mmCIF file of C-alpha atoms in Angstrom:
data_model
loop_
_atom_site.group_PDB
_atom_site.id
_atom_site.type_symbol
_atom_site.label_atom_id
_atom_site.label_comp_id
_atom_site.label_asym_id
_atom_site.label_seq_id
_atom_site.Cartn_x
_atom_site.Cartn_y
_atom_site.Cartn_z
ATOM 1 C CA VAL S 293 46.408 -81.887 31.814
ATOM 2 C CA GLN S 294 44.130 -81.242 28.719
ATOM 3 C CA LEU S 295 45.694 -80.331 25.435
ATOM 4 C CA GLN S 296 43.662 -78.362 22.749
ATOM 5 C CA ALA S 297 45.250 -78.372 19.214
ATOM 6 C CA SER S 298 44.149 -76.298 16.566
ATOM 7 C CA GLY S 299 45.346 -74.413 13.286
ATOM 8 C CA GLY S 300 45.439 -76.860 10.871
ATOM 9 C CA GLY S 301 44.388 -76.667 7.381
ATOM 10 C CA VAL S 302 44.648 -77.096 3.596
ATOM 11 C CA VAL S 303 48.009 -75.045 2.058
ATOM 12 C CA GLN S 304 49.612 -75.058 -1.072
ATOM 13 C CA GLY S 305 53.101 -76.250 -0.942
ATOM 14 C CA GLY S 306 55.684 -73.625 -0.044
ATOM 15 C CA GLY S 307 53.278 -71.991 2.077
ATOM 16 C CA SER S 308 53.154 -71.569 5.882
ATOM 17 C CA LEU S 309 50.786 -72.365 8.930
ATOM 18 C CA ARG S 310 50.877 -71.925 12.651
ATOM 19 C CA LEU S 311 49.631 -74.512 15.060
ATOM 20 C CA SER S 312 48.758 -73.787 18.129
ATOM 21 C CA CYS S 313 48.353 -75.980 21.467
ATOM 22 C CA VAL S 314 46.497 -74.578 24.889
ATOM 23 C CA ALA S 315 47.166 -76.622 27.786
ATOM 24 C CA SER S 316 44.501 -76.594 30.732
ATOM 25 C CA GLY S 317 45.136 -78.298 34.393
ATOM 26 C CA ARG S 318 48.127 -78.724 35.888
ATOM 27 C CA THR S 319 50.176 -77.332 33.251
ATOM 28 C CA SER S 320 53.178 -76.603 35.858
ATOM 29 C CA SER S 321 53.890 -80.069 35.969
ATOM 30 C CA SER S 322 54.593 -80.105 32.109
ATOM 31 C CA PRO S 323 58.247 -78.919 31.561
ATOM 32 C CA VAL S 324 58.460 -80.363 28.257
ATOM 33 C CA MET S 325 56.064 -79.854 25.354
ATOM 34 C CA GLY S 326 56.130 -81.317 21.880
ATOM 35 C CA TRP S 327 54.590 -81.855 18.276
ATOM 36 C CA PHE S 328 54.197 -85.192 16.771
ATOM 37 C CA ARG S 329 52.534 -86.219 13.209
ATOM 38 C CA GLN S 330 51.071 -89.160 11.849
ATOM 39 C CA VAL S 331 50.010 -90.534 8.709
ATOM 40 C CA PRO S 332 47.624 -93.593 7.925
ATOM 41 C CA GLY S 333 49.605 -96.709 8.312
ATOM 42 C CA LYS S 334 52.745 -95.308 9.968
ATOM 43 C CA GLU S 335 53.791 -94.755 13.097
ATOM 44 C CA ARG S 336 53.568 -91.212 15.007
ATOM 45 C CA GLU S 337 56.606 -89.332 14.124
ATOM 46 C CA PHE S 338 58.426 -86.683 16.180
ATOM 47 C CA VAL S 339 58.413 -83.094 14.999
ATOM 48 C CA ALA S 340 59.579 -80.873 17.514
ATOM 49 C CA ALA S 341 59.837 -80.317 21.159
ATOM 50 C CA ILE S 342 60.629 -77.418 23.421
ATOM 51 C CA ARG S 343 61.837 -77.575 27.295
ATOM 52 C CA TRP S 344 60.666 -74.968 30.025
ATOM 53 C CA PRO S 345 62.643 -73.304 31.797
ATOM 54 C CA GLY S 346 65.723 -72.912 29.411
ATOM 55 C CA SER S 347 63.718 -73.218 25.884
ATOM 56 C CA SER S 348 65.768 -76.427 24.761
ATOM 57 C CA ARG S 349 64.485 -77.163 21.533
ATOM 58 C CA VAL S 350 64.926 -79.980 19.392
ATOM 59 C CA TYR S 351 63.532 -80.689 15.699
ATOM 60 C CA ALA S 352 63.283 -83.685 13.677
ATOM 61 C CA ASP S 353 65.830 -83.589 10.667
ATOM 62 C CA SER S 354 63.107 -83.313 8.046
ATOM 63 C CA VAL S 355 61.588 -79.976 9.436
ATOM 64 C CA LYS S 356 64.846 -78.282 10.674
ATOM 65 C CA GLY S 357 65.240 -74.839 9.345
ATOM 66 C CA ARG S 358 61.500 -75.062 8.378
ATOM 67 C CA PHE S 359 59.545 -75.357 11.475
ATOM 68 C CA THR S 360 59.916 -73.605 14.682
ATOM 69 C CA ILE S 361 58.318 -74.518 18.106
ATOM 70 C CA SER S 362 57.782 -71.916 20.509
ATOM 71 C CA ARG S 363 56.123 -71.590 24.103
ATOM 72 C CA ASP S 364 54.280 -68.788 25.849
ATOM 73 C CA ASN S 365 53.986 -70.049 29.480
ATOM 74 C CA ALA S 366 51.498 -67.136 30.367
ATOM 75 C CA LYS S 367 49.329 -68.338 27.763
ATOM 76 C CA ASN S 368 50.004 -72.127 28.522
ATOM 77 C CA THR S 369 50.411 -72.552 24.780
ATOM 78 C CA VAL S 370 52.920 -73.877 22.541
ATOM 79 C CA TYR S 371 53.205 -73.067 19.133
ATOM 80 C CA LEU S 372 54.783 -74.914 15.795
ATOM 81 C CA GLN S 373 55.198 -72.118 12.997
ATOM 82 C CA MET S 374 55.622 -74.369 9.734
ATOM 83 C CA SER S 375 57.201 -72.639 6.707
ATOM 84 C CA THR S 376 57.951 -73.743 3.180
ATOM 85 C CA LEU S 377 55.642 -76.604 3.835
ATOM 86 C CA LYS S 378 55.848 -79.875 1.475
ATOM 87 C CA VAL S 379 53.432 -82.408 0.395
ATOM 88 C CA GLU S 380 55.321 -84.391 2.695
ATOM 89 C CA ASP S 381 54.238 -82.614 5.541
ATOM 90 C CA THR S 382 50.716 -83.571 5.249
ATOM 91 C CA ALA S 383 49.880 -85.459 8.490
ATOM 92 C CA VAL S 384 47.604 -85.084 11.664
ATOM 93 C CA TYR S 385 49.708 -83.162 14.087
ATOM 94 C CA TYR S 386 49.623 -83.901 17.786
ATOM 95 C CA CYS S 387 50.897 -82.011 20.592
ATOM 96 C CA ALA S 388 51.852 -83.713 23.794
ATOM 97 C CA ALA S 389 53.137 -82.665 27.190
ATOM 98 C CA ALA S 390 55.505 -84.856 29.405
ATOM 99 C CA GLU S 391 55.670 -84.727 33.215
ATOM 100 C CA ARG S 392 58.990 -85.419 33.720
ATOM 101 C CA SER S 393 62.050 -82.955 32.896
ATOM 102 C CA LEU S 394 63.511 -85.126 30.090
ATOM 103 C CA ILE S 395 66.916 -84.450 28.491
ATOM 104 C CA THR S 396 66.758 -83.596 24.746
ATOM 105 C CA SER S 397 67.796 -86.771 23.416
ATOM 106 C CA GLN S 398 64.700 -88.294 25.293
ATOM 107 C CA PHE S 399 62.256 -85.655 23.226
ATOM 108 C CA ARG S 400 61.856 -87.797 20.446
ATOM 109 C CA ILE S 401 60.447 -90.617 22.017
ATOM 110 C CA VAL S 402 56.432 -90.869 21.946
ATOM 111 C CA ALA S 403 56.347 -93.079 25.267
ATOM 112 C CA ASN S 404 58.141 -90.407 27.324
ATOM 113 C CA TYR S 405 54.841 -87.972 27.007
ATOM 114 C CA ASP S 406 51.991 -88.387 28.940
ATOM 115 C CA TYR S 407 49.321 -85.992 27.815
ATOM 116 C CA TRP S 408 48.081 -85.889 23.954
ATOM 117 C CA GLY S 409 45.966 -83.450 22.379
ATOM 118 C CA GLN S 410 42.997 -84.590 19.608
ATOM 119 C CA GLY S 411 45.500 -83.926 16.527
ATOM 120 C CA THR S 412 45.001 -81.297 13.887
ATOM 121 C CA LEU S 413 45.098 -82.408 10.193
ATOM 122 C CA VAL S 414 47.465 -80.491 8.223
ATOM 123 C CA THR S 415 47.198 -80.927 4.225
ATOM 124 C CA VAL S 416 49.780 -79.514 1.821
ATOM 125 C CA SER S 417 48.818 -79.832 -1.939
ATOM 126 C CA SER S 418 51.107 -79.590 -4.811
#
């Protein structure tokens, strides 16, 4: 499975962005897809994940109510709609896919994901 993330950019605080992640290859083997983010000097941080079928979603507390993850299986694409962006949302955002059907409590763990995209930079200015 190859993942290609896009949609990052520079936005003012309070603005919105939508990230996209297109999956190619054996996409049918990736029931869980997620978004993580990382800033220099810090560990990669869970943002959101979605499981298919069933569309179970989990969000980090820091983005709950502001970010929405969705998945279009026909397009092999997962989206992260980000609204009311804050300066602290600035990071490189990575999409990831897991081959196993994780339970929701496992969505947040980096090691549970088998494939990673290249990352897309989101910069929120004050």
